[in-house]
PDB file of N, CA, C and O in Angstrom:
ATOM      1  N   UNK A   1     208.354  15.080  38.151  1.00  0.00           N
ATOM      2  CA  UNK A   1     206.981  14.955  37.699  1.00  0.00           C
ATOM      3  C   UNK A   1     206.680  13.505  37.322  1.00  0.00           C
ATOM      4  O   UNK A   1     207.531  12.816  36.772  1.00  0.00           O
ATOM      5  N   UNK A   2     205.486  13.042  37.604  1.00  0.00           N
ATOM      6  CA  UNK A   2     205.103  11.667  37.337  1.00  0.00           C
ATOM      7  C   UNK A   2     205.159  11.347  35.841  1.00  0.00           C
ATOM      8  O   UNK A   2     205.649  10.282  35.455  1.00  0.00           O
ATOM      9  N   UNK A   3     204.703  12.240  35.013  1.00  0.00           N
ATOM     10  CA  UNK A   3     204.710  12.020  33.571  1.00  0.00           C
ATOM     11  C   UNK A   3     206.129  11.816  33.066  1.00  0.00           C
ATOM     12  O   UNK A   3     206.391  10.923  32.263  1.00  0.00           O
ATOM     13  N   UNK A   4     207.062  12.620  33.533  1.00  0.00           N
ATOM     14  CA  UNK A   4     208.462  12.473  33.117  1.00  0.00           C
ATOM     15  C   UNK A   4     209.001  11.107  33.508  1.00  0.00           C
ATOM     16  O   UNK A   4     209.735  10.480  32.749  1.00  0.00           O
ATOM     17  N   UNK A   5     208.634  10.638  34.680  1.00  0.00           N
ATOM     18  CA  UNK A   5     209.086   9.323  35.146  1.00  0.00           C
ATOM     19  C   UNK A   5     208.519   8.218  34.265  1.00  0.00           C
ATOM     20  O   UNK A   5     209.223   7.294  33.874  1.00  0.00           O
ATOM     21  N   UNK A   6     207.247   8.302  33.935  1.00  0.00           N
ATOM     22  CA  UNK A   6     206.618   7.297  33.071  1.00  0.00           C
ATOM     23  C   UNK A   6     207.240   7.317  31.679  1.00  0.00           C
ATOM     24  O   UNK A   6     207.568   6.276  31.110  1.00  0.00           O
ATOM     25  N   UNK A   7     207.408   8.504  31.118  1.00  0.00           N
ATOM     26  CA  UNK A   7     207.946   8.605  29.768  1.00  0.00           C
ATOM     27  C   UNK A   7     209.425   8.242  29.686  1.00  0.00           C
ATOM     28  O   UNK A   7     209.922   7.924  28.616  1.00  0.00           O
ATOM     29  N   UNK A   8     210.123   8.252  30.804  1.00  0.00           N
ATOM     30  CA  UNK A   8     211.541   7.888  30.781  1.00  0.00           C
ATOM     31  C   UNK A   8     211.745   6.405  30.513  1.00  0.00           C
ATOM     32  O   UNK A   8     212.812   5.990  30.091  1.00  0.00           O
ATOM     33  N   UNK A   9     210.716   5.591  30.742  1.00  0.00           N
ATOM     34  CA  UNK A   9     210.812   4.160  30.480  1.00  0.00           C
ATOM     35  C   UNK A   9     209.517   3.713  29.809  1.00  0.00           C
ATOM     36  O   UNK A   9     208.571   3.317  30.471  1.00  0.00           O
ATOM     37  N   UNK A  10     209.475   3.768  28.496  1.00  0.00           N
ATOM     38  CA  UNK A  10     208.262   3.441  27.752  1.00  0.00           C
ATOM     39  C   UNK A  10     207.894   1.969  27.832  1.00  0.00           C
ATOM     40  O   UNK A  10     206.801   1.580  27.446  1.00  0.00           O
ATOM     41  N   UNK A  11     208.772   1.135  28.341  1.00  0.00           N
ATOM     42  CA  UNK A  11     208.444  -0.277  28.521  1.00  0.00           C
ATOM     43  C   UNK A  11     207.341  -0.461  29.553  1.00  0.00           C
ATOM     44  O   UNK A  11     206.720  -1.516  29.610  1.00  0.00           O
ATOM     45  N   UNK A  12     207.084   0.544  30.376  1.00  0.00           N
ATOM     46  CA  UNK A  12     206.016   0.469  31.376  1.00  0.00           C
ATOM     47  C   UNK A  12     204.640   0.330  30.737  1.00  0.00           C
ATOM     48  O   UNK A  12     203.751  -0.264  31.333  1.00  0.00           O
ATOM     49  N   UNK A  13     204.440   0.869  29.561  1.00  0.00           N
ATOM     50  CA  UNK A  13     203.120   0.872  28.957  1.00  0.00           C
ATOM     51  C   UNK A  13     202.612  -0.537  28.686  1.00  0.00           C
ATOM     52  O   UNK A  13     201.434  -0.822  28.877  1.00  0.00           O
ATOM     53  N   UNK A  14     203.470  -1.440  28.241  1.00  0.00           N
ATOM     54  CA  UNK A  14     203.048  -2.825  28.007  1.00  0.00           C
ATOM     55  C   UNK A  14     202.616  -3.467  29.314  1.00  0.00           C
ATOM     56  O   UNK A  14     201.594  -4.163  29.370  1.00  0.00           O
ATOM     57  N   UNK A  15     203.370  -3.245  30.382  1.00  0.00           N
ATOM     58  CA  UNK A  15     203.017  -3.809  31.683  1.00  0.00           C
ATOM     59  C   UNK A  15     201.690  -3.249  32.186  1.00  0.00           C
ATOM     60  O   UNK A  15     200.854  -3.990  32.704  1.00  0.00           O
ATOM     61  N   UNK A  16     201.491  -1.953  32.023  1.00  0.00           N
ATOM     62  CA  UNK A  16     200.243  -1.334  32.460  1.00  0.00           C
ATOM     63  C   UNK A  16     199.059  -1.823  31.636  1.00  0.00           C
ATOM     64  O   UNK A  16     197.972  -2.053  32.164  1.00  0.00           O
ATOM     65  N   UNK A  17     199.259  -2.007  30.334  1.00  0.00           N
ATOM     66  CA  UNK A  17     198.190  -2.514  29.471  1.00  0.00           C
ATOM     67  C   UNK A  17     197.791  -3.922  29.849  1.00  0.00           C
ATOM     68  O   UNK A  17     196.608  -4.257  29.901  1.00  0.00           O
ATOM     69  N   UNK A  18     198.786  -4.773  30.101  1.00  0.00           N
ATOM     70  CA  UNK A  18     198.496  -6.140  30.518  1.00  0.00           C
ATOM     71  C   UNK A  18     197.780  -6.175  31.851  1.00  0.00           C
ATOM     72  O   UNK A  18     196.800  -6.906  32.037  1.00  0.00           O
ATOM     73  N   UNK A  19     198.235  -5.368  32.784  1.00  0.00           N
ATOM     74  CA  UNK A  19     197.611  -5.318  34.107  1.00  0.00           C
ATOM     75  C   UNK A  19     196.151  -4.899  34.001  1.00  0.00           C
ATOM     76  O   UNK A  19     195.269  -5.496  34.615  1.00  0.00           O
ATOM     77  N   UNK A  20     195.877  -3.892  33.200  1.00  0.00           N
ATOM     78  CA  UNK A  20     194.490  -3.399  33.050  1.00  0.00           C
ATOM     79  C   UNK A  20     193.615  -4.440  32.358  1.00  0.00           C
ATOM     80  O   UNK A  20     192.462  -4.651  32.749  1.00  0.00           O
ATOM     81  N   UNK A  21     194.144  -5.103  31.338  1.00  0.00           N
ATOM     82  CA  UNK A  21     193.379  -6.148  30.653  1.00  0.00           C
ATOM     83  C   UNK A  21     192.992  -7.247  31.634  1.00  0.00           C
ATOM     84  O   UNK A  21     191.842  -7.695  31.652  1.00  0.00           O
ATOM     85  N   UNK A  22     193.937  -7.659  32.465  1.00  0.00           N
ATOM     86  CA  UNK A  22     193.663  -8.724  33.437  1.00  0.00           C
ATOM     87  C   UNK A  22     192.660  -8.264  34.491  1.00  0.00           C
ATOM     88  O   UNK A  22     191.819  -9.046  34.928  1.00  0.00           O
ATOM     89  N   UNK A  23     192.744  -7.001  34.914  1.00  0.00           N
ATOM     90  CA  UNK A  23     191.771  -6.473  35.878  1.00  0.00           C
ATOM     91  C   UNK A  23     190.351  -6.572  35.328  1.00  0.00           C
ATOM     92  O   UNK A  23     189.401  -6.787  36.068  1.00  0.00           O
ATOM     93  N   UNK A  24     190.221  -6.396  34.020  1.00  0.00           N
ATOM     94  CA  UNK A  24     188.917  -6.475  33.369  1.00  0.00           C
ATOM     95  C   UNK A  24     188.522  -7.906  33.011  1.00  0.00           C
ATOM     96  O   UNK A  24     187.443  -8.142  32.477  1.00  0.00           O
ATOM     97  N   UNK A  25     189.427  -8.870  33.262  1.00  0.00           N
ATOM     98  CA  UNK A  25     189.157 -10.272  32.945  1.00  0.00           C
ATOM     99  C   UNK A  25     189.393 -10.619  31.498  1.00  0.00           C
ATOM    100  O   UNK A  25     188.909 -11.642  31.012  1.00  0.00           O
ATOM    101  N   UNK A  26     190.146  -9.790  30.793  1.00  0.00           N
ATOM    102  CA  UNK A  26     190.407  -9.997  29.369  1.00  0.00           C
ATOM    103  C   UNK A  26     191.816 -10.527  29.147  1.00  0.00           C
ATOM    104  O   UNK A  26     192.702 -10.316  29.958  1.00  0.00           O
ATOM    105  N   UNK A  27     192.046 -11.172  27.998  1.00  0.00           N
ATOM    106  CA  UNK A  27     193.419 -11.544  27.648  1.00  0.00           C
ATOM    107  C   UNK A  27     194.193 -10.306  27.216  1.00  0.00           C
ATOM    108  O   UNK A  27     193.605  -9.276  26.887  1.00  0.00           O
ATOM    109  N   UNK A  28     195.501 -10.429  27.219  1.00  0.00           N
ATOM    110  CA  UNK A  28     196.378  -9.339  26.778  1.00  0.00           C
ATOM    111  C   UNK A  28     197.141  -9.827  25.562  1.00  0.00           C
ATOM    112  O   UNK A  28     197.759 -10.891  25.589  1.00  0.00           O
ATOM    113  N   UNK A  29     197.071  -9.081  24.478  1.00  0.00           N
ATOM    114  CA  UNK A  29     197.751  -9.436  23.237  1.00  0.00           C
ATOM    115  C   UNK A  29     198.998  -8.585  23.075  1.00  0.00           C
ATOM    116  O   UNK A  29     198.970  -7.383  23.322  1.00  0.00           O
ATOM    117  N   UNK A  30     200.073  -9.214  22.637  1.00  0.00           N
ATOM    118  CA  UNK A  30     201.297  -8.482  22.312  1.00  0.00           C
ATOM    119  C   UNK A  30     202.093  -9.280  21.299  1.00  0.00           C
ATOM    120  O   UNK A  30     201.869 -10.470  21.101  1.00  0.00           O
ATOM    121  N   UNK A  31     203.009  -8.602  20.638  1.00  0.00           N
ATOM    122  CA  UNK A  31     203.816  -9.237  19.603  1.00  0.00           C
ATOM    123  C   UNK A  31     205.283  -9.148  19.997  1.00  0.00           C
ATOM    124  O   UNK A  31     205.799  -8.060  20.242  1.00  0.00           O
ATOM    125  N   UNK A  32     205.918 -10.309  20.089  1.00  0.00           N
ATOM    126  CA  UNK A  32     207.351 -10.361  20.385  1.00  0.00           C
ATOM    127  C   UNK A  32     208.135 -10.213  19.083  1.00  0.00           C
ATOM    128  O   UNK A  32     207.603 -10.445  17.989  1.00  0.00           O
ATOM    129  N   UNK A  33     209.381  -9.829  19.189  1.00  0.00           N
ATOM    130  CA  UNK A  33     210.203  -9.520  18.010  1.00  0.00           C
ATOM    131  C   UNK A  33     210.304 -10.690  17.039  1.00  0.00           C
ATOM    132  O   UNK A  33     210.321 -10.486  15.830  1.00  0.00           O
ATOM    133  N   UNK A  34     210.362 -11.913  17.516  1.00  0.00           N
ATOM    134  CA  UNK A  34     210.571 -13.057  16.624  1.00  0.00           C
ATOM    135  C   UNK A  34     209.289 -13.810  16.290  1.00  0.00           C
ATOM    136  O   UNK A  34     209.344 -14.919  15.772  1.00  0.00           O
ATOM    137  N   UNK A  35     208.133 -13.223  16.513  1.00  0.00           N
ATOM    138  CA  UNK A  35     206.860 -13.912  16.280  1.00  0.00           C
ATOM    139  C   UNK A  35     206.320 -13.767  14.860  1.00  0.00           C
ATOM    140  O   UNK A  35     205.288 -14.344  14.549  1.00  0.00           O
ATOM    141  N   UNK A  36     206.977 -12.981  14.023  1.00  0.00           N
ATOM    142  CA  UNK A  36     206.533 -12.749  12.639  1.00  0.00           C
ATOM    143  C   UNK A  36     205.107 -12.233  12.618  1.00  0.00           C
ATOM    144  O   UNK A  36     204.806 -11.233  13.233  1.00  0.00           O
ATOM    145  N   UNK A  37     204.182 -12.916  11.930  1.00  0.00           N
ATOM    146  CA  UNK A  37     202.801 -12.422  11.828  1.00  0.00           C
ATOM    147  C   UNK A  37     201.929 -12.877  13.003  1.00  0.00           C
ATOM    148  O   UNK A  37     200.757 -12.530  13.076  1.00  0.00           O
ATOM    149  N   UNK A  38     202.473 -13.647  13.923  1.00  0.00           N
ATOM    150  CA  UNK A  38     201.715 -14.151  15.055  1.00  0.00           C
ATOM    151  C   UNK A  38     201.752 -13.190  16.243  1.00  0.00           C
ATOM    152  O   UNK A  38     202.643 -12.377  16.361  1.00  0.00           O
ATOM    153  N   UNK A  39     200.768 -13.309  17.089  1.00  0.00           N
ATOM    154  CA  UNK A  39     200.676 -12.528  18.313  1.00  0.00           C
ATOM    155  C   UNK A  39     200.655 -13.477  19.491  1.00  0.00           C
ATOM    156  O   UNK A  39     200.245 -14.632  19.360  1.00  0.00           O
ATOM    157  N   UNK A  40     201.041 -12.991  20.645  1.00  0.00           N
ATOM    158  CA  UNK A  40     200.943 -13.767  21.879  1.00  0.00           C
ATOM    159  C   UNK A  40     199.698 -13.311  22.622  1.00  0.00           C
ATOM    160  O   UNK A  40     199.420 -12.127  22.719  1.00  0.00           O
ATOM    161  N   UNK A  41     198.958 -14.285  23.093  1.00  0.00           N
ATOM    162  CA  UNK A  41     197.738 -14.024  23.854  1.00  0.00           C
ATOM    163  C   UNK A  41     197.987 -14.524  25.270  1.00  0.00           C
ATOM    164  O   UNK A  41     198.093 -15.728  25.498  1.00  0.00           O
ATOM    165  N   UNK A  42     198.124 -13.603  26.206  1.00  0.00           N
ATOM    166  CA  UNK A  42     198.368 -13.979  27.595  1.00  0.00           C
ATOM    167  C   UNK A  42     197.058 -13.885  28.361  1.00  0.00           C
ATOM    168  O   UNK A  42     196.378 -12.863  28.339  1.00  0.00           O
ATOM    169  N   UNK A  43     196.730 -14.963  29.024  1.00  0.00           N
ATOM    170  CA  UNK A  43     195.498 -15.032  29.796  1.00  0.00           C
ATOM    171  C   UNK A  43     195.759 -14.550  31.228  1.00  0.00           C
ATOM    172  O   UNK A  43     196.894 -14.607  31.698  1.00  0.00           O
ATOM    173  N   UNK A  44     194.720 -14.113  31.933  1.00  0.00           N
ATOM    174  CA  UNK A  44     194.898 -13.701  33.331  1.00  0.00           C
ATOM    175  C   UNK A  44     195.482 -14.819  34.207  1.00  0.00           C
ATOM    176  O   UNK A  44     196.062 -14.555  35.244  1.00  0.00           O
ATOM    177  N   UNK A  45     195.349 -16.072  33.770  1.00  0.00           N
ATOM    178  CA  UNK A  45     195.878 -17.217  34.516  1.00  0.00           C
ATOM    179  C   UNK A  45     197.378 -17.395  34.321  1.00  0.00           C
ATOM    180  O   UNK A  45     197.985 -18.219  34.985  1.00  0.00           O
ATOM    181  N   UNK A  46     197.971 -16.663  33.357  1.00  0.00           N
ATOM    182  CA  UNK A  46     199.393 -16.784  33.076  1.00  0.00           C
ATOM    183  C   UNK A  46     199.697 -17.641  31.868  1.00  0.00           C
ATOM    184  O   UNK A  46     200.835 -17.695  31.411  1.00  0.00           O
ATOM    185  N   UNK A  47     198.699 -18.335  31.332  1.00  0.00           N
ATOM    186  CA  UNK A  47     198.907 -19.141  30.126  1.00  0.00           C
ATOM    187  C   UNK A  47     199.164 -18.219  28.945  1.00  0.00           C
ATOM    188  O   UNK A  47     198.547 -17.168  28.833  1.00  0.00           O
ATOM    189  N   UNK A  48     200.071 -18.643  28.051  1.00  0.00           N
ATOM    190  CA  UNK A  48     200.393 -17.843  26.863  1.00  0.00           C
ATOM    191  C   UNK A  48     200.219 -18.714  25.628  1.00  0.00           C
ATOM    192  O   UNK A  48     200.721 -19.837  25.568  1.00  0.00           O
ATOM    193  N   UNK A  49     199.520 -18.176  24.639  1.00  0.00           N
ATOM    194  CA  UNK A  49     199.253 -18.881  23.393  1.00  0.00           C
ATOM    195  C   UNK A  49     199.759 -18.046  22.225  1.00  0.00           C
ATOM    196  O   UNK A  49     199.755 -16.820  22.274  1.00  0.00           O
ATOM    197  N   UNK A  50     200.159 -18.714  21.163  1.00  0.00           N
ATOM    198  CA  UNK A  50     200.512 -18.051  19.916  1.00  0.00           C
ATOM    199  C   UNK A  50     199.267 -18.085  19.034  1.00  0.00           C
ATOM    200  O   UNK A  50     198.660 -19.152  18.835  1.00  0.00           O
ATOM    201  N   UNK A  51     198.838 -16.913  18.525  1.00  0.00           N
ATOM    202  CA  UNK A  51     197.597 -16.819  17.754  1.00  0.00           C
ATOM    203  C   UNK A  51     197.788 -15.925  16.529  1.00  0.00           C
ATOM    204  O   UNK A  51     198.690 -15.099  16.478  1.00  0.00           O
ATOM    205  N   UNK A  52     196.930 -16.115  15.551  1.00  0.00           N
ATOM    206  CA  UNK A  52     196.761 -15.132  14.488  1.00  0.00           C
ATOM    207  C   UNK A  52     195.706 -14.161  14.990  1.00  0.00           C
ATOM    208  O   UNK A  52     194.719 -14.563  15.606  1.00  0.00           O
ATOM    209  N   UNK A  53     195.877 -12.888  14.742  1.00  0.00           N
ATOM    210  CA  UNK A  53     195.106 -11.826  15.377  1.00  0.00           C
ATOM    211  C   UNK A  53     194.463 -10.964  14.303  1.00  0.00           C
ATOM    212  O   UNK A  53     195.130 -10.525  13.381  1.00  0.00           O
ATOM    213  N   UNK A  54     193.155 -10.732  14.433  1.00  0.00           N
ATOM    214  CA  UNK A  54     192.446  -9.874  13.481  1.00  0.00           C
ATOM    215  C   UNK A  54     191.437  -9.017  14.242  1.00  0.00           C
ATOM    216  O   UNK A  54     190.758  -9.503  15.140  1.00  0.00           O
ATOM    217  N   UNK A  55     191.346  -7.751  13.885  1.00  0.00           N
ATOM    218  CA  UNK A  55     190.380  -6.840  14.510  1.00  0.00           C
ATOM    219  C   UNK A  55     189.263  -6.585  13.504  1.00  0.00           C
ATOM    220  O   UNK A  55     189.513  -6.265  12.345  1.00  0.00           O
ATOM    221  N   UNK A  56     188.022  -6.741  13.944  1.00  0.00           N
ATOM    222  CA  UNK A  56     186.846  -6.440  13.116  1.00  0.00           C
ATOM    223  C   UNK A  56     186.377  -5.027  13.465  1.00  0.00           C
ATOM    224  O   UNK A  56     186.350  -4.641  14.631  1.00  0.00           O
ATOM    225  N   UNK A  57     186.016  -4.260  12.444  1.00  0.00           N
ATOM    226  CA  UNK A  57     185.600  -2.866  12.611  1.00  0.00           C
ATOM    227  C   UNK A  57     184.157  -2.674  12.165  1.00  0.00           C
ATOM    228  O   UNK A  57     183.686  -3.380  11.270  1.00  0.00           O
ATOM    229  N   UNK A  58     183.460  -1.688  12.750  1.00  0.00           N
ATOM    230  CA  UNK A  58     182.123  -1.348  12.288  1.00  0.00           C
ATOM    231  C   UNK A  58     182.218  -0.403  11.091  1.00  0.00           C
ATOM    232  O   UNK A  58     183.314  -0.072  10.638  1.00  0.00           O
ATOM    233  N   UNK A  59     181.091   0.045  10.583  1.00  0.00           N
ATOM    234  CA  UNK A  59     181.065   0.886   9.392  1.00  0.00           C
ATOM    235  C   UNK A  59     181.717   2.244   9.613  1.00  0.00           C
ATOM    236  O   UNK A  59     182.104   2.913   8.654  1.00  0.00           O
ATOM    237  N   UNK A  60     181.873   2.663  10.872  1.00  0.00           N
ATOM    238  CA  UNK A  60     182.517   3.937  11.175  1.00  0.00           C
ATOM    239  C   UNK A  60     184.008   3.800  11.452  1.00  0.00           C
ATOM    240  O   UNK A  60     184.674   4.784  11.783  1.00  0.00           O
ATOM    241  N   UNK A  61     184.526   2.570  11.341  1.00  0.00           N
ATOM    242  CA  UNK A  61     185.947   2.351  11.565  1.00  0.00           C
ATOM    243  C   UNK A  61     186.342   2.133  13.011  1.00  0.00           C
ATOM    244  O   UNK A  61     187.518   2.150  13.340  1.00  0.00           O
ATOM    245  N   UNK A  62     185.355   1.908  13.884  1.00  0.00           N
ATOM    246  CA  UNK A  62     185.640   1.655  15.294  1.00  0.00           C
ATOM    247  C   UNK A  62     185.821   0.152  15.516  1.00  0.00           C
ATOM    248  O   UNK A  62     185.035  -0.647  15.007  1.00  0.00           O
ATOM    249  N   UNK A  63     186.811  -0.252  16.283  1.00  0.00           N
ATOM    250  CA  UNK A  63     186.992  -1.684  16.543  1.00  0.00           C
ATOM    251  C   UNK A  63     185.841  -2.222  17.380  1.00  0.00           C
ATOM    252  O   UNK A  63     185.418  -1.594  18.347  1.00  0.00           O
ATOM    253  N   UNK A  64     185.301  -3.380  16.975  1.00  0.00           N
ATOM    254  CA  UNK A  64     184.171  -3.954  17.706  1.00  0.00           C
ATOM    255  C   UNK A  64     184.439  -5.373  18.199  1.00  0.00           C
ATOM    256  O   UNK A  64     183.760  -5.846  19.100  1.00  0.00           O
ATOM    257  N   UNK A  65     185.440  -6.043  17.611  1.00  0.00           N
ATOM    258  CA  UNK A  65     185.652  -7.439  17.977  1.00  0.00           C
ATOM    259  C   UNK A  65     187.067  -7.863  17.608  1.00  0.00           C
ATOM    260  O   UNK A  65     187.590  -7.444  16.585  1.00  0.00           O
ATOM    261  N   UNK A  66     187.664  -8.704  18.451  1.00  0.00           N
ATOM    262  CA  UNK A  66     188.960  -9.308  18.151  1.00  0.00           C
ATOM    263  C   UNK A  66     188.725 -10.775  17.843  1.00  0.00           C
ATOM    264  O   UNK A  66     188.051 -11.474  18.608  1.00  0.00           O
ATOM    265  N   UNK A  67     189.256 -11.221  16.734  1.00  0.00           N
ATOM    266  CA  UNK A  67     189.166 -12.623  16.356  1.00  0.00           C
ATOM    267  C   UNK A  67     190.587 -13.174  16.366  1.00  0.00           C
ATOM    268  O   UNK A  67     191.464 -12.664  15.670  1.00  0.00           O
ATOM    269  N   UNK A  68     190.807 -14.193  17.195  1.00  0.00           N
ATOM    270  CA  UNK A  68     192.128 -14.814  17.183  1.00  0.00           C
ATOM    271  C   UNK A  68     191.984 -16.300  16.876  1.00  0.00           C
ATOM    272  O   UNK A  68     191.007 -16.925  17.241  1.00  0.00           O
ATOM    273  N   UNK A  69     192.958 -16.816  16.156  1.00  0.00           N
ATOM    274  CA  UNK A  69     192.977 -18.224  15.765  1.00  0.00           C
ATOM    275  C   UNK A  69     194.164 -18.882  16.439  1.00  0.00           C
ATOM    276  O   UNK A  69     195.312 -18.482  16.221  1.00  0.00           O
ATOM    277  N   UNK A  70     193.876 -19.878  17.253  1.00  0.00           N
ATOM    278  CA  UNK A  70     194.893 -20.580  18.027  1.00  0.00           C
ATOM    279  C   UNK A  70     195.909 -21.250  17.113  1.00  0.00           C
ATOM    280  O   UNK A  70     195.546 -21.886  16.131  1.00  0.00           O
ATOM    281  N   UNK A  71     197.195 -21.092  17.426  1.00  0.00           N
ATOM    282  CA  UNK A  71     198.269 -21.775  16.705  1.00  0.00           C
ATOM    283  C   UNK A  71     198.970 -22.797  17.596  1.00  0.00           C
ATOM    284  O   UNK A  71     199.117 -23.927  17.230  1.00  0.00           O
ATOM    285  N   UNK A  72     199.435 -22.348  18.774  1.00  0.00           N
ATOM    286  CA  UNK A  72     200.079 -23.263  19.717  1.00  0.00           C
ATOM    287  C   UNK A  72     200.154 -22.646  21.100  1.00  0.00           C
ATOM    288  O   UNK A  72     200.101 -21.427  21.249  1.00  0.00           O
ATOM    289  N   UNK A  73     200.270 -23.524  22.086  1.00  0.00           N
ATOM    290  CA  UNK A  73     200.431 -23.069  23.471  1.00  0.00           C
ATOM    291  C   UNK A  73     201.910 -22.897  23.750  1.00  0.00           C
ATOM    292  O   UNK A  73     202.710 -23.792  23.469  1.00  0.00           O
ATOM    293  N   UNK A  74     202.297 -21.761  24.312  1.00  0.00           N
ATOM    294  CA  UNK A  74     203.700 -21.485  24.614  1.00  0.00           C
ATOM    295  C   UNK A  74     204.017 -21.864  26.056  1.00  0.00           C
ATOM    296  O   UNK A  74     205.058 -22.421  26.355  1.00  0.00           O
ATOM    297  N   UNK A  75     203.110 -21.539  26.982  1.00  0.00           N
ATOM    298  CA  UNK A  75     203.335 -21.916  28.381  1.00  0.00           C
ATOM    299  C   UNK A  75     202.017 -22.209  29.061  1.00  0.00           C
ATOM    300  O   UNK A  75     200.976 -21.885  28.607  1.00  0.00           O
TER     301      UNK A  75
END
């Protein structure tokens, strides 16, 4: 079954999330083990930046905006 195959390797979800973000023209955010409070922002061009990451919510608790603050370029 396809679901069993997908669930057998949960590392696929990060790859699928990044792929979908790039298809939409958006950056992909993820946190590596040694990044502490910082996040990595990968652009569709392949550039990777280290950023501080904050999600803004509306009055109903739904995410409406991502605010990231540039720290340094990784690649």
